[in-house]
Short mmCIF file of C-alpha atoms in Angstrom, two decimals:
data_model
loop_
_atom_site.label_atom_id
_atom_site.label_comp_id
_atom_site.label_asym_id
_atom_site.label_seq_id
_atom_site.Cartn_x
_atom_site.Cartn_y
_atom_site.Cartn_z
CA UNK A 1 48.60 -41.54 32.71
CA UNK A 2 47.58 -38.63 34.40
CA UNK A 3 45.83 -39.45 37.84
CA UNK A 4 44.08 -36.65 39.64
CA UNK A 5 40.99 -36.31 42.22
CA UNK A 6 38.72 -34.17 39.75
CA UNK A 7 38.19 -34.16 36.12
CA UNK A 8 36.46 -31.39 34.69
CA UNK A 9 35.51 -31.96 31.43
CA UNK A 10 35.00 -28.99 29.23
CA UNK A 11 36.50 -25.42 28.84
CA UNK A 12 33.24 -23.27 29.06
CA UNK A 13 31.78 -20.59 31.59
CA UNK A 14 30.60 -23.66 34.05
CA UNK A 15 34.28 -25.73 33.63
CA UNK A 16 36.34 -22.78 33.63
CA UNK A 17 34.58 -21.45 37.13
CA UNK A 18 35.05 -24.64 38.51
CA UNK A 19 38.38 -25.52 37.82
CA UNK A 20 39.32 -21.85 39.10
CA UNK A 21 37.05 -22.75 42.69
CA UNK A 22 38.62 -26.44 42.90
CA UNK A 23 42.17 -24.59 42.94
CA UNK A 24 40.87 -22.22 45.37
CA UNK A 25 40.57 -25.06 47.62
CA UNK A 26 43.81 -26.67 46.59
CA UNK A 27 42.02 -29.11 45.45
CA UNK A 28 44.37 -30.77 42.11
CA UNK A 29 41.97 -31.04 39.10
CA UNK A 30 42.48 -31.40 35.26
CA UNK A 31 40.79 -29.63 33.09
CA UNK A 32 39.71 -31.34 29.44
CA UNK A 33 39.03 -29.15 26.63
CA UNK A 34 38.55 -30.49 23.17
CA UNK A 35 39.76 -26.80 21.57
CA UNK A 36 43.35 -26.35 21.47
CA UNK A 37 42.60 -22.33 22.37
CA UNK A 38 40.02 -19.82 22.89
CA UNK A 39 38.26 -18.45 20.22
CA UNK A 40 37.49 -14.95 18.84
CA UNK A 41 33.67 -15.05 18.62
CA UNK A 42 31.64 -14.51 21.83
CA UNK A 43 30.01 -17.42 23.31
CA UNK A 44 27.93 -15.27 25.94
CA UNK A 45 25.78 -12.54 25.84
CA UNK A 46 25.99 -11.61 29.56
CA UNK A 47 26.41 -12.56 33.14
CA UNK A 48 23.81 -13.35 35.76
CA UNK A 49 23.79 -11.44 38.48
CA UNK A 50 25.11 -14.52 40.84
CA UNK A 51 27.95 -14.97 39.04
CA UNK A 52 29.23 -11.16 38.90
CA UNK A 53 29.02 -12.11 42.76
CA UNK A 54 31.13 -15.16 42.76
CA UNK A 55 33.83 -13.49 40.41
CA UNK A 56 33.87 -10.68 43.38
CA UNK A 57 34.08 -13.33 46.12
CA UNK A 58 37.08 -15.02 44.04
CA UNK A 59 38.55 -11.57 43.01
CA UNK A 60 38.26 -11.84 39.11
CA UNK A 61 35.24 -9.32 38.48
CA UNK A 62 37.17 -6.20 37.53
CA UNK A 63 38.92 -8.42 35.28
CA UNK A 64 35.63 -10.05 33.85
CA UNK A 65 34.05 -6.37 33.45
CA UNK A 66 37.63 -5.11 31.81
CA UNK A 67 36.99 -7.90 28.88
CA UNK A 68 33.27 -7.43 28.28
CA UNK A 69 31.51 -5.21 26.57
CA UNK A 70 30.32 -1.83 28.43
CA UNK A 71 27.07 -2.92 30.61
CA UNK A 72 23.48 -1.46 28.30
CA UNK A 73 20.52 -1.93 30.84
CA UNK A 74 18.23 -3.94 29.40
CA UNK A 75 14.23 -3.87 30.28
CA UNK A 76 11.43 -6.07 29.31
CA UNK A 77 9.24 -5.26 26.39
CA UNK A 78 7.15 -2.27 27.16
CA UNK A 79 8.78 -1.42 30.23
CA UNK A 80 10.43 2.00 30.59
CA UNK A 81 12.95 3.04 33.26
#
Protein backbone atom coordinates (compact mmCIF):
# COMPACT_ATOMS: atom_id res chain seq x y z
CA UNK A 1 0.00 0.00 0.00
CA UNK A 2 1.01 3.16 -1.18
CA UNK A 3 0.44 5.99 1.50
CA UNK A 4 0.83 9.56 0.40
CA UNK A 5 -0.66 13.15 1.52
CA UNK A 6 -2.51 13.83 -1.94
CA UNK A 7 -4.25 11.71 -4.37
CA UNK A 8 -5.01 13.11 -7.56
CA UNK A 9 -7.21 11.18 -9.36
CA UNK A 10 -7.15 11.49 -13.08
CA UNK A 11 -4.52 12.23 -15.86
CA UNK A 12 -6.22 15.25 -17.66
CA UNK A 13 -5.38 19.09 -18.16
CA UNK A 14 -6.80 19.82 -14.37
CA UNK A 15 -4.78 16.47 -12.72
CA UNK A 16 -1.80 16.84 -14.71
CA UNK A 17 -1.44 20.80 -13.60
CA UNK A 18 -1.92 19.85 -10.25
CA UNK A 19 0.21 17.12 -9.70
CA UNK A 20 3.03 19.31 -11.52
CA UNK A 21 2.05 22.49 -8.73
CA UNK A 22 1.84 19.90 -5.66
CA UNK A 23 5.59 18.92 -6.65
CA UNK A 24 6.40 22.45 -6.97
CA UNK A 25 5.74 22.67 -3.41
CA UNK A 26 7.37 19.40 -2.54
CA UNK A 27 4.43 18.38 -1.65
CA UNK A 28 4.48 14.03 -2.34
CA UNK A 29 1.29 13.21 -4.37
CA UNK A 30 0.19 10.19 -6.56
CA UNK A 31 -1.23 10.57 -9.47
CA UNK A 32 -4.17 7.86 -10.70
CA UNK A 33 -4.81 7.47 -14.25
CA UNK A 34 -7.02 4.76 -15.56
CA UNK A 35 -5.01 4.90 -19.25
CA UNK A 36 -1.87 3.10 -19.28
CA UNK A 37 -0.45 6.14 -21.78
CA UNK A 38 -1.33 9.17 -23.58
CA UNK A 39 -3.16 9.05 -26.54
CA UNK A 40 -2.79 10.33 -30.15
CA UNK A 41 -6.08 12.22 -30.61
CA UNK A 42 -6.38 15.75 -29.12
CA UNK A 43 -8.45 16.16 -26.14
CA UNK A 44 -8.32 20.14 -26.25
CA UNK A 45 -8.97 22.63 -28.58
CA UNK A 46 -7.06 25.46 -26.81
CA UNK A 47 -5.84 27.13 -23.71
CA UNK A 48 -7.40 29.90 -21.67
CA UNK A 49 -5.62 32.69 -21.32
CA UNK A 50 -5.01 31.98 -17.34
CA UNK A 51 -3.49 29.00 -17.88
CA UNK A 52 -0.84 30.13 -20.69
CA UNK A 53 -0.04 32.33 -17.47
CA UNK A 54 0.41 29.63 -14.98
CA UNK A 55 2.52 27.43 -17.49
CA UNK A 56 4.82 30.81 -17.64
CA UNK A 57 4.84 31.17 -13.84
CA UNK A 58 5.87 27.28 -13.62
CA UNK A 59 8.19 27.54 -16.73
CA UNK A 60 6.44 24.97 -19.11
CA UNK A 61 4.78 27.48 -21.73
CA UNK A 62 7.38 27.37 -24.48
CA UNK A 63 7.08 23.79 -24.11
CA UNK A 64 3.14 23.81 -24.17
CA UNK A 65 3.26 26.28 -27.35
CA UNK A 66 6.18 23.86 -29.00
CA UNK A 67 3.41 20.85 -28.89
CA UNK A 68 0.31 22.73 -30.02
CA UNK A 69 -0.81 23.68 -32.98
CA UNK A 70 0.31 27.29 -34.43
CA UNK A 71 -2.07 29.97 -32.52
CA UNK A 72 -5.25 31.15 -35.49
CA UNK A 73 -7.00 34.22 -33.78
CA UNK A 74 -10.27 33.50 -33.46
CA UNK A 75 -13.25 36.31 -33.35
CA UNK A 76 -16.86 36.09 -32.63
CA UNK A 77 -19.37 35.76 -35.38
CA UNK A 78 -19.55 38.93 -37.32
CA UNK A 79 -16.73 40.51 -35.78
CA UNK A 80 -13.77 41.58 -37.94
CA UNK A 81 -10.28 42.50 -36.70
Amino acid sequence: MIDVPVLVVGGGPAGMSLSLLLDRFGIPSLLAERRASTTTHPKARGCHARTMEQFRVWGIEDRVRRAGLPQEPTWPAGARA
